[in-house]
Tab-separated table of C-alpha atoms and ligand atoms in Angstrom:
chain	number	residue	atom	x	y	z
A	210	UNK	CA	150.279	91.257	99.249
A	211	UNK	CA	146.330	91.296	99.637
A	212	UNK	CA	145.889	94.496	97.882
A	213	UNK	CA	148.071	92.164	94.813
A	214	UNK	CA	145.637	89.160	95.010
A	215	UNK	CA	142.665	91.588	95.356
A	216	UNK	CA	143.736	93.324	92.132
A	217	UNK	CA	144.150	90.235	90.772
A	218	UNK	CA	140.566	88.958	91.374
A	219	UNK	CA	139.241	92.120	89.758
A	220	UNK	CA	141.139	91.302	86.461
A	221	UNK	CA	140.275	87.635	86.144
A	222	UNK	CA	136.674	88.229	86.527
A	223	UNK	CA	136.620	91.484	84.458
A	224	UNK	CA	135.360	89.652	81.900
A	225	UNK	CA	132.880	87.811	83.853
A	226	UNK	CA	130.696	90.513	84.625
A	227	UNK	CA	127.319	89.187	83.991
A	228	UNK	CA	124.525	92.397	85.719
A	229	UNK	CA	124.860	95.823	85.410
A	230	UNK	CA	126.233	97.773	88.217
A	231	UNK	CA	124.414	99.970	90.546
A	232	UNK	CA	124.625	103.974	90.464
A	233	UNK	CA	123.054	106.574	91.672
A	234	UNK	CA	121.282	109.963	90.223
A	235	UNK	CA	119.036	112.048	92.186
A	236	UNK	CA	117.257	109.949	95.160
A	237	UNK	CA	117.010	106.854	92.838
A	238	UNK	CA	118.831	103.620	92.044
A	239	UNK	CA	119.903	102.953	88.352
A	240	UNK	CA	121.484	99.994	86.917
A	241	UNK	CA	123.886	101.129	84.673
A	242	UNK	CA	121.629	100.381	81.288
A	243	UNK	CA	119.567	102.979	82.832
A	244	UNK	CA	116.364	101.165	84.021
A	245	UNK	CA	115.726	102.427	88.028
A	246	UNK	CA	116.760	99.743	90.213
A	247	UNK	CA	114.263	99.046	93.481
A	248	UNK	CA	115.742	96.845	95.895
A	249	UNK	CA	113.630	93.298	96.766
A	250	UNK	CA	116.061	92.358	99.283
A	251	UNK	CA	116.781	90.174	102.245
A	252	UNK	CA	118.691	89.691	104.830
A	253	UNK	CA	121.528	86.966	105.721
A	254	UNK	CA	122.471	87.513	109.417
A	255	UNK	CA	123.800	84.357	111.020
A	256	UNK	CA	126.199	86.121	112.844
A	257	UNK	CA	129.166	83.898	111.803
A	258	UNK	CA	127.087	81.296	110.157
A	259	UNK	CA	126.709	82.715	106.863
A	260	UNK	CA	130.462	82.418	105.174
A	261	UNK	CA	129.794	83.060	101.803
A	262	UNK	CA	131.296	79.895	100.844
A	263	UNK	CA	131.395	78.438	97.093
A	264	UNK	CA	129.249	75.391	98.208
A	265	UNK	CA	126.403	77.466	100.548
A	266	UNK	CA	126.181	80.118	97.329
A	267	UNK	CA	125.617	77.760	94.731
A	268	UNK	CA	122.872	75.793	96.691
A	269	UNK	CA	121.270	79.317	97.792
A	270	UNK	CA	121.845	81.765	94.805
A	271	UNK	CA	118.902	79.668	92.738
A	272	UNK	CA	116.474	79.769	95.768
A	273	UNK	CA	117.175	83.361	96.289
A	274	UNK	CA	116.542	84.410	92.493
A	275	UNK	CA	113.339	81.480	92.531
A	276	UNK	CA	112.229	84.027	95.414
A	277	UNK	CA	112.358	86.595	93.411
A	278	UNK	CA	114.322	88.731	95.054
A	279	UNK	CA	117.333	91.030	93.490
A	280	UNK	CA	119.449	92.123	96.736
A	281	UNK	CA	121.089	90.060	99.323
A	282	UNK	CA	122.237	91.774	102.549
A	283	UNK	CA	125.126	90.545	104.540
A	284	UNK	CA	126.109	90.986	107.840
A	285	UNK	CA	129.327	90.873	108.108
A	286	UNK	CA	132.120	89.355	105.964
A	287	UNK	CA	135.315	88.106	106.516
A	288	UNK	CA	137.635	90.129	104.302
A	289	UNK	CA	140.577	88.073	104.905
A	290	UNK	CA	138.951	85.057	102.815
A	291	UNK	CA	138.311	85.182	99.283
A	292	UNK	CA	134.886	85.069	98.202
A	293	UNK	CA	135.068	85.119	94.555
A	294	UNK	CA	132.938	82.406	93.920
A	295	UNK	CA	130.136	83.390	96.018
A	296	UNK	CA	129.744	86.827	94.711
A	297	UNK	CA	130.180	85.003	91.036
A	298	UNK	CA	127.171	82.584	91.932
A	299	UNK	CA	124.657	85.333	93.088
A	300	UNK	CA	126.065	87.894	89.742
A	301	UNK	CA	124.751	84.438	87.724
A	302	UNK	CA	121.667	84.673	89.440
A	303	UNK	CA	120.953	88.493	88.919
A	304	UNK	CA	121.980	89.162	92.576
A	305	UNK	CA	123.200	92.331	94.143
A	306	UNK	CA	124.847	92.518	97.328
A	307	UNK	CA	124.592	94.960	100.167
A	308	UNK	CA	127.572	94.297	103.034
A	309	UNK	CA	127.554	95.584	106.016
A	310	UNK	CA	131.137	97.225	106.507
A	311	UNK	CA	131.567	96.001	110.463
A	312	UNK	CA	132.707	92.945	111.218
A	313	UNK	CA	132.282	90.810	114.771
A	314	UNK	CA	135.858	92.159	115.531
A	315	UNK	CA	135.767	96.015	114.331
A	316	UNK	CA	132.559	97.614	114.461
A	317	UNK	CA	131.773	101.380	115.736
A	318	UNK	CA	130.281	100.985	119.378
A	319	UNK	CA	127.787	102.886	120.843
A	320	UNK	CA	128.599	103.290	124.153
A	321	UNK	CA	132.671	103.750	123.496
A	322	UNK	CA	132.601	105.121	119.797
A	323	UNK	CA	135.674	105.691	118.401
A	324	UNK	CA	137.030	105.809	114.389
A	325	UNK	CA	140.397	104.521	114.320
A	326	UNK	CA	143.379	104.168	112.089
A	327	UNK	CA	142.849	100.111	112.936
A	328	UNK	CA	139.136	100.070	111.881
A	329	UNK	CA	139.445	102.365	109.438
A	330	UNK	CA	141.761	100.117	107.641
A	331	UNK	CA	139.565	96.924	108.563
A	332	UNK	CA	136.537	98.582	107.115
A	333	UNK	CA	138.653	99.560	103.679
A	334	UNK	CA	139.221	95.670	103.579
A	335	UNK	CA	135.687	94.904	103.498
A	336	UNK	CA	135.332	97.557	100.890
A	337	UNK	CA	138.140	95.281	99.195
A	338	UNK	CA	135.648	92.662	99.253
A	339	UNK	CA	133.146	94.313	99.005
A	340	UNK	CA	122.969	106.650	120.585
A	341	UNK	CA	123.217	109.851	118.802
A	342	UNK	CA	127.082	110.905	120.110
A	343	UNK	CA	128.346	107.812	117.964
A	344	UNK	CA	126.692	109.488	114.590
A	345	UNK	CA	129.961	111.431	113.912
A	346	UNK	CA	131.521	108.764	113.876
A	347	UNK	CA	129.534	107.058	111.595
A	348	UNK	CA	129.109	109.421	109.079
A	349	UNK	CA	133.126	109.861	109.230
A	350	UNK	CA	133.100	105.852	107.892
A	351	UNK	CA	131.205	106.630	105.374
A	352	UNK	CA	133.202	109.556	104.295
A	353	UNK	CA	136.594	108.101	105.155
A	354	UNK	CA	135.218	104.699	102.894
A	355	UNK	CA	134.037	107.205	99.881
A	356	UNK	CA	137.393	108.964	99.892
A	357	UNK	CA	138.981	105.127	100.024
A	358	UNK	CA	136.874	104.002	96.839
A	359	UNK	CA	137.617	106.952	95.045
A	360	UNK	CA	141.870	107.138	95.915
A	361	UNK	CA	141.578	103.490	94.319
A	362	UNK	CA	139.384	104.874	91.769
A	363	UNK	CA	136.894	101.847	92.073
A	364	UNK	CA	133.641	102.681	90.300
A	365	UNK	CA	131.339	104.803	92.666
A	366	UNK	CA	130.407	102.143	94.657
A	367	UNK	CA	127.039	103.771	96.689
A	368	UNK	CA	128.616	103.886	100.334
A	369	UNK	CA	125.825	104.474	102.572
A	370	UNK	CA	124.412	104.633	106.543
A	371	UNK	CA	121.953	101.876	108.111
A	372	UNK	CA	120.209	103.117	111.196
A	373	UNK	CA	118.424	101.407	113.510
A	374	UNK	CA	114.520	101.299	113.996
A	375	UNK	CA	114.925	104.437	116.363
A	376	UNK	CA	111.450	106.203	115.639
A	377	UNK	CA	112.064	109.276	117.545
A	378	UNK	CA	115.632	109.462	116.047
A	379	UNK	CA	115.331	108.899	112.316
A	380	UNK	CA	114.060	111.746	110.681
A	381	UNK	CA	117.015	113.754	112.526
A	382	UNK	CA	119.492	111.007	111.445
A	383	UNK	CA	118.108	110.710	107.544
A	384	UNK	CA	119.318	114.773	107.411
A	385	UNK	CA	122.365	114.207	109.304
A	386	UNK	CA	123.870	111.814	107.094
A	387	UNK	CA	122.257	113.539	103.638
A	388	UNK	CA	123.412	116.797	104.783
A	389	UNK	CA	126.697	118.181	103.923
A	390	UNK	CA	128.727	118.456	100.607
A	391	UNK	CA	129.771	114.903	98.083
A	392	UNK	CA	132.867	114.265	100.752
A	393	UNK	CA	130.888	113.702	103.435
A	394	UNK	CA	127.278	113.277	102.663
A	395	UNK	CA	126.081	109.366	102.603
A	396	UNK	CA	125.392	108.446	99.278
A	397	UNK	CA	122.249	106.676	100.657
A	398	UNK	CA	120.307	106.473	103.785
A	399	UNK	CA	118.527	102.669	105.004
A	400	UNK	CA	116.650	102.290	107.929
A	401	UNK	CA	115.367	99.543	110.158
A	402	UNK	CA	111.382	99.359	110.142
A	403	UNK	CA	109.601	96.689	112.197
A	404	UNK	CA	106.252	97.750	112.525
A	405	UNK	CA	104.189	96.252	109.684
A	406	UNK	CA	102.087	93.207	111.393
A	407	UNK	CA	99.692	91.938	109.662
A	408	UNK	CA	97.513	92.613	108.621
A	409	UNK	CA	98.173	96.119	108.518
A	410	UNK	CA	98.271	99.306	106.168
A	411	UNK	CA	100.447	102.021	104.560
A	412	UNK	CA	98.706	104.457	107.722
A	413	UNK	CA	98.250	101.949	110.342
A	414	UNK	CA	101.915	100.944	109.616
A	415	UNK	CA	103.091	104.259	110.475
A	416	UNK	CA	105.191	104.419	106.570
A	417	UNK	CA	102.665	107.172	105.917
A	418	UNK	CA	105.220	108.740	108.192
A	419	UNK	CA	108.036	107.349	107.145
A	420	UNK	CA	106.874	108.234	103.004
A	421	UNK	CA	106.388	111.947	104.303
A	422	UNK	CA	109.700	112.500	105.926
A	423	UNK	CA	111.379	112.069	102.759
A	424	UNK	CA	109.764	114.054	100.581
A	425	UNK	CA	112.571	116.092	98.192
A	426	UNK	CA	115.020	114.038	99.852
A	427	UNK	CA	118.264	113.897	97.741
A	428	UNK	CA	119.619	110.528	98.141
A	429	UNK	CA	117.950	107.178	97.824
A	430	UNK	CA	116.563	105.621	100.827
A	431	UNK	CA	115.060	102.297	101.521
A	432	UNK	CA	114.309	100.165	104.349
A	433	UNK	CA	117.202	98.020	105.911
A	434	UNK	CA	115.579	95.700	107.765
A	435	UNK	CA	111.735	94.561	108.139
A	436	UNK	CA	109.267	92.048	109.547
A	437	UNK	CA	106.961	91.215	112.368
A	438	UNK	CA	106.055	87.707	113.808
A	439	UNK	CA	103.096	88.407	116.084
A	440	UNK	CA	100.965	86.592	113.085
A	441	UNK	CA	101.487	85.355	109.469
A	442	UNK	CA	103.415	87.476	107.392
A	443	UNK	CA	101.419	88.233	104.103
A	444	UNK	CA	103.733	90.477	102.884
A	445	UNK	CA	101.364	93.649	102.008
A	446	UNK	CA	104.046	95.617	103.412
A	447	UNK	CA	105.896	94.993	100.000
A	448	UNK	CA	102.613	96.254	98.002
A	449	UNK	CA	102.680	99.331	100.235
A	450	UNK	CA	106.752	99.954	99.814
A	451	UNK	CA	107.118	98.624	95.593
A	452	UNK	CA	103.938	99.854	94.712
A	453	UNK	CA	102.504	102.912	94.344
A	454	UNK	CA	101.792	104.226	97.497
A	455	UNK	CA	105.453	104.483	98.419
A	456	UNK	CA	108.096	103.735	95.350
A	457	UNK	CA	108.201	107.246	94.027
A	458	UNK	CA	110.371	108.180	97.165
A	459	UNK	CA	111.422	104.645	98.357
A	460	UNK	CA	113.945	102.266	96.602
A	461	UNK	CA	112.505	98.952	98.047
A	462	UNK	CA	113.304	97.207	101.061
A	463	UNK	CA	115.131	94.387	102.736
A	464	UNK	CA	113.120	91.773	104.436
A	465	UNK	CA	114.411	90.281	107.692
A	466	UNK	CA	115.728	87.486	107.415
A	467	UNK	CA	116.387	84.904	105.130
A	468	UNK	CA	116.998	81.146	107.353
A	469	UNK	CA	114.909	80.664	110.220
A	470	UNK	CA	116.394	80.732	113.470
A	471	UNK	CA	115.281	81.101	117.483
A	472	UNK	CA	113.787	84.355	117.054
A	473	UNK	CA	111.424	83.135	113.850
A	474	UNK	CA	111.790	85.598	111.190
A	475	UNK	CA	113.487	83.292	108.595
A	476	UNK	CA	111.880	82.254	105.554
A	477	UNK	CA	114.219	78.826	104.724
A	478	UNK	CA	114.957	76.163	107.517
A	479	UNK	CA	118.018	74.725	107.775
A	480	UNK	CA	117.334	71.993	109.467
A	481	UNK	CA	121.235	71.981	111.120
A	482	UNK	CA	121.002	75.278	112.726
A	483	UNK	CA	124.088	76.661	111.096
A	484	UNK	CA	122.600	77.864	107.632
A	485	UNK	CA	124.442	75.299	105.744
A	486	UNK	CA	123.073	72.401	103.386
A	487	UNK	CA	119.974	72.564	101.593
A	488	UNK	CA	117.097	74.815	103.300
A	489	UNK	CA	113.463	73.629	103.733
A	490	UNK	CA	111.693	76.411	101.866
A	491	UNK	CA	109.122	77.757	104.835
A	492	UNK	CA	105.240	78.749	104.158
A	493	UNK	CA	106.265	82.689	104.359
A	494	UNK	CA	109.016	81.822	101.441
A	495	UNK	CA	106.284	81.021	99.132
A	496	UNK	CA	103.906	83.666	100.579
A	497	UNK	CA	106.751	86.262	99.909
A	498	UNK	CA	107.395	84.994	96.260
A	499	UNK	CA	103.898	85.357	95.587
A	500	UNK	CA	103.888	88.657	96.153
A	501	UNK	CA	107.226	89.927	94.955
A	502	UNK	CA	105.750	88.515	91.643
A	503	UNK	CA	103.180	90.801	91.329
A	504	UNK	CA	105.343	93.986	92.045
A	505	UNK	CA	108.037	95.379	89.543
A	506	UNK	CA	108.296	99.133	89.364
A	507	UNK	CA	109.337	100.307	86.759
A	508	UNK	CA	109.999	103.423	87.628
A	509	UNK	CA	111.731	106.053	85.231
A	510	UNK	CA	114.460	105.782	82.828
A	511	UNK	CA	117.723	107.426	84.000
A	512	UNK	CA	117.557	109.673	80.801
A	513	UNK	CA	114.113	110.737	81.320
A	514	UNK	CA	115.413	111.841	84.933
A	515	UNK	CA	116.921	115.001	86.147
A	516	UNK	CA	115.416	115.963	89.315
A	517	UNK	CA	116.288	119.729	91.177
A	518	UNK	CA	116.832	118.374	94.616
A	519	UNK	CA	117.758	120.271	97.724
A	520	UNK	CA	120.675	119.410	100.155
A	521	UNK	CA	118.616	118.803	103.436
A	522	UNK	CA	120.466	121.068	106.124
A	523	UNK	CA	122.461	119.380	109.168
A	524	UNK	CA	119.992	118.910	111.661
A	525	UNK	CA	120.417	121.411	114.983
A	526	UNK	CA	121.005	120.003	117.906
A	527	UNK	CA	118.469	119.674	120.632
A	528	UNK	CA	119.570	119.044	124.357
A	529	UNK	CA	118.729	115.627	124.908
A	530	UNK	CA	117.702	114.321	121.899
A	531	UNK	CA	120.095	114.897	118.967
A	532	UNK	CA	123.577	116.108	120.809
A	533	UNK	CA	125.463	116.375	117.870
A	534	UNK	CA	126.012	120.527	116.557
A	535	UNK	CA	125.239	121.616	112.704
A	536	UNK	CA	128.596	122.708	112.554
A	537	UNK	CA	130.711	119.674	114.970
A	538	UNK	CA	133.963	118.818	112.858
A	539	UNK	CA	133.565	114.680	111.610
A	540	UNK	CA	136.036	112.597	113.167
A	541	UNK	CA	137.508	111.813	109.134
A	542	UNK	CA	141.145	110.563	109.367
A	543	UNK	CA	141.073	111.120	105.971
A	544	UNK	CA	143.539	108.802	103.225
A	545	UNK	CA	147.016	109.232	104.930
A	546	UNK	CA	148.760	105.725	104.782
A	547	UNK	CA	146.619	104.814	101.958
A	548	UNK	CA	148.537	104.235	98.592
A	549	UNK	CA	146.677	105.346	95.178
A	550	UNK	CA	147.239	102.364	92.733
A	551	UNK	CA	149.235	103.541	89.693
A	552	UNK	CA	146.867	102.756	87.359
A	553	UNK	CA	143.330	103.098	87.268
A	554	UNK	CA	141.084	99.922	88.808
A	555	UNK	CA	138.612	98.442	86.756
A	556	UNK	CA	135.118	97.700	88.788
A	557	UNK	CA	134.382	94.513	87.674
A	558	UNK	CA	132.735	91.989	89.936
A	559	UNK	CA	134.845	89.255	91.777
A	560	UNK	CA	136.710	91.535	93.490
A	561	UNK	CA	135.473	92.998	97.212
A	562	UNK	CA	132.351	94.321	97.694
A	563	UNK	CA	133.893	97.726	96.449
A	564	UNK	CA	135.448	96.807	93.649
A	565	UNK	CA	132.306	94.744	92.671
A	566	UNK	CA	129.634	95.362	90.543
A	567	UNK	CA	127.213	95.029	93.585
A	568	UNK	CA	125.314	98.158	95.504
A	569	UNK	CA	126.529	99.245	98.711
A	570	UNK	CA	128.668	99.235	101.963
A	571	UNK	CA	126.812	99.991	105.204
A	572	UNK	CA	128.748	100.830	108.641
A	573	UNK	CA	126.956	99.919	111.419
A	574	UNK	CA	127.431	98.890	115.254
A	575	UNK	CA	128.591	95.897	116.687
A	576	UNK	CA	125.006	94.826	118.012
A	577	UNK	CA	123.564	91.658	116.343
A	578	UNK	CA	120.560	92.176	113.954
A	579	UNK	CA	116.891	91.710	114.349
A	580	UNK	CA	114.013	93.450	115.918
A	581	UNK	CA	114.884	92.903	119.306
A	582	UNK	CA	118.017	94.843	119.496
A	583	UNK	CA	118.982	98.715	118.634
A	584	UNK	CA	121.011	97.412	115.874
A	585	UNK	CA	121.744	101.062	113.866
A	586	UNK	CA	125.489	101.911	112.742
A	587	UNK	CA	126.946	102.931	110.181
A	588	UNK	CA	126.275	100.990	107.735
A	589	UNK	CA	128.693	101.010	104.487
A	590	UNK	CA	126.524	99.322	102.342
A	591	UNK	CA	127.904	98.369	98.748
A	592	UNK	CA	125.315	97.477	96.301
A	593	UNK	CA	127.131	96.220	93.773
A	594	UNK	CA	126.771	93.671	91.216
A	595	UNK	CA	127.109	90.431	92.953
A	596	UNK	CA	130.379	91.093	94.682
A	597	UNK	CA	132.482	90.384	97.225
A	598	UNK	CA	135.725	89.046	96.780
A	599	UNK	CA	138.573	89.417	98.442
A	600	UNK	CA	142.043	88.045	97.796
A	601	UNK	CA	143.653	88.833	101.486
A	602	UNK	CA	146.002	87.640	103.691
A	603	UNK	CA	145.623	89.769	106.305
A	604	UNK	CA	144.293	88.822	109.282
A	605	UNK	CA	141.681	91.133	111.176
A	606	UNK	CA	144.477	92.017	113.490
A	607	UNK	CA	146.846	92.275	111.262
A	608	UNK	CA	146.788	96.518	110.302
B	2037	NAG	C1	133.131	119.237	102.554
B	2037	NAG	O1	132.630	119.518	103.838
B	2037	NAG	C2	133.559	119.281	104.878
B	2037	NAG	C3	132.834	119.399	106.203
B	2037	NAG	O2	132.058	120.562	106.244
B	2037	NAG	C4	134.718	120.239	104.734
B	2037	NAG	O3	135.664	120.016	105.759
B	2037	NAG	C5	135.364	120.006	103.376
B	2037	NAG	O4	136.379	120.942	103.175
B	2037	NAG	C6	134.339	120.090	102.259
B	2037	NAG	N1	134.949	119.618	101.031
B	2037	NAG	C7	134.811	120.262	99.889
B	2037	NAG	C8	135.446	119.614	98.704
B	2037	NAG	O5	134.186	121.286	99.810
B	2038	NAG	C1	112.961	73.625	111.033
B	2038	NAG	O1	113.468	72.332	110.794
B	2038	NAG	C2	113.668	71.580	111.988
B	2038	NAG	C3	114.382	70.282	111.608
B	2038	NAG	O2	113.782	69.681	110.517
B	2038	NAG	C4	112.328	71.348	112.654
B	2038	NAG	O3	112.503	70.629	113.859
B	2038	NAG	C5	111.713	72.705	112.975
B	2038	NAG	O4	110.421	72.536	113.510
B	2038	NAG	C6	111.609	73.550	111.729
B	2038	NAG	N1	111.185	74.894	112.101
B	2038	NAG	C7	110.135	75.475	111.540
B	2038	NAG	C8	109.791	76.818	112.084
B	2038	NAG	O5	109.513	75.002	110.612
């Protein structure tokens, strides 16, 4: 019945379809007129605050495009509603979403990690919408979710991993989830970065690192999550990361976070505490707009691109440090119990995260966001074109 409604939604808002979608060549974002796409993101955590809901949208769409930004990131959504006209109010407003694939209820864990039938099925529903042992796990998601998107021949949605700020641990896991052939490689790579305080720089940042390990690197990457609080954001970080220093090899970044909560990285106060109503636009909101409108890459034309990249190689295993082998079998369960539709889906926005026109699905753990938690997973991010709807009437339960 959901998969019904969920076709559905794709047809009636075929014709909709106000941005280009999202795809990816080489290590770089295009929208599909060509023009590379950087991401000027941020984030909507909330936990279970932020429902996507026709009213919040439409009151928060024009503040987010007023910010300047082009990419909203969201934590978790409930694939069981329909969110239609949320993903049809940020499309209006030029808006790409990112969702993260795990949800409160199914989520990869890192101390019991496990890739099941159930959650593999929960995490194709959001897709409808649109500690090292657990990385096998992970990167199965995100190949068990590519194989999904491409049975129901939905456009190729970028399906991608979202790791935690784990600085001894990222280089290893940005060639773990690049390596390996189009079945199983990510199609992108995010990361978590909090340590930009300003006032800082590019080397006392530590991205000089961060710009170094990806040098050659075959898939896009960009940052996930950033921010600091120990004084006034000014927001050179987004110089460093759109500008020249860093957007040859970086695709932008997502700032943490977008309403202002106990741990004081949001940018808009709602003054109810539940991210609903009309936000009080903070200092650091017009501090961030600022800047954003000073920085728009350009980049290079997806014509005038055709990079030689090389694969990077599974990372070997070190005793310790990064227990997962080269060679270790992924835990893929593959499409079994998964119907192919009988004719081929259009990608138009309104339909889930996958089937939208937005960027990317992101599989990730079941720890809340922020700086003050190890927050990595997989992350099956979508960036798609402003979409993630849903017609469903399953519950969460309910595979
Ligand atoms: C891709 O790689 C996986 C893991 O190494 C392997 O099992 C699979 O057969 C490969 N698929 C193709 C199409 O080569
Ligand atoms: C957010 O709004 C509430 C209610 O108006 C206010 O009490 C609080 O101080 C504000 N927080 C910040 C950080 O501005």
């Amino acid at each position: 019945m959901w998969r019904w409604l969920a076709t559905y939604a794709l047809c009636a808002c075929q014709a909709t379809l106000a941005i280009p979608t999202i795809e990816i060549k080489g290590s770089k974002f295009f929208t599909s007129d060509g023009d590379q796409f950087y991401i000027k993101g941020k984030y909507s955590s909330r936990l279970n605050g932020y429902q996507l809901t026709r009213f919040q949208c439409n009151i928060d769409a024009p503040l987010i495009k007023d910010l300047g930004a082009n990419v909203v990131r969201v934590y978790s959504v409930d694939p069981t509603l329909n969110h239609d006209a949320c993903m049809k109010a940020f499309e209006d407003a030029g808006i790409y979403v990112i969702v993260d694939m795990s949800t409160p209820t199914y989520s990869i864990k890192r101390n019991d990690p496990q890739w099941s039938f159930e959650l593999r099925d929960a995490f194709a529903d959001v897709i409808d919408v649109d500690s090292t042992t657990a990385a096998p796990y992970a990167k199965a998601v995100v190949a068990d979710m590519k194989a999904y998107r491409d049975l129901m021949q939905y456009r190729k949605i970028p399906i991608g991993y979202s790791a935690a700020d784990l600085a001894n641990l990222y280089e290893l896991q940005q060639d773990y989830f690049a390596c390996g052939n189009d079945s199983v490689a990510a199609d992108f790579f995010a990361f978590n970065k909090y340590s930009w305080c300003s006032p800082s720089s590019f080397t006392e940042s530590g991205y000089d690192a961060i710009y170094k390990a990806v040098d050659g690197y075959d898939i896009p990457v960009f940052l996930s999550e950033t921010g600091c609080t120990t004084n006034d954001r000014k927001w050179e970080d987004q110089v460093a990361v759109l500008g020249r220093e860093m957007n040859d090899r970086f695709s932008g970044n997502i700032i943490y976070e977008w309403s202002e909560n106990e741990n004081g990285y949001g940018i808009a106060n709602y003054s109810n505490g539940v991210a609903t109503g009309t936000p009080k636009l903070m200092a650091d909101y017009t501090r961030l707009q600022s800047q954003w409108a000073t920085l728009s890459p350009t980049g290079v034309k997806a014509s005038a691109y055709n990079p030689s990249l090389t694969k990077r190689a599974c990372p070997a295993s070190t005793s310790g440090v990064w227990n997962v082998r080269a060679d270790d079998a992924l835990p893929t369960l593959g499409t079994s119990g998964w119907t192919a539709p009988t004719t081929p889906r259009q990608t138009g926005s309104g339909s889930a995260a996958a089937a939208a026109a937005s960027v990317t699905a992101v599989a990730k753990e079941s720890t809340p966001p922020g700086p003050s938690t190890e927050s990595s997973g997989v992350s099956s991010g979508a960036i798609a074109g402003g979409v993630v709807g849903v017609g469903g009437s399953r519950v969460m339960a309910g595979v």
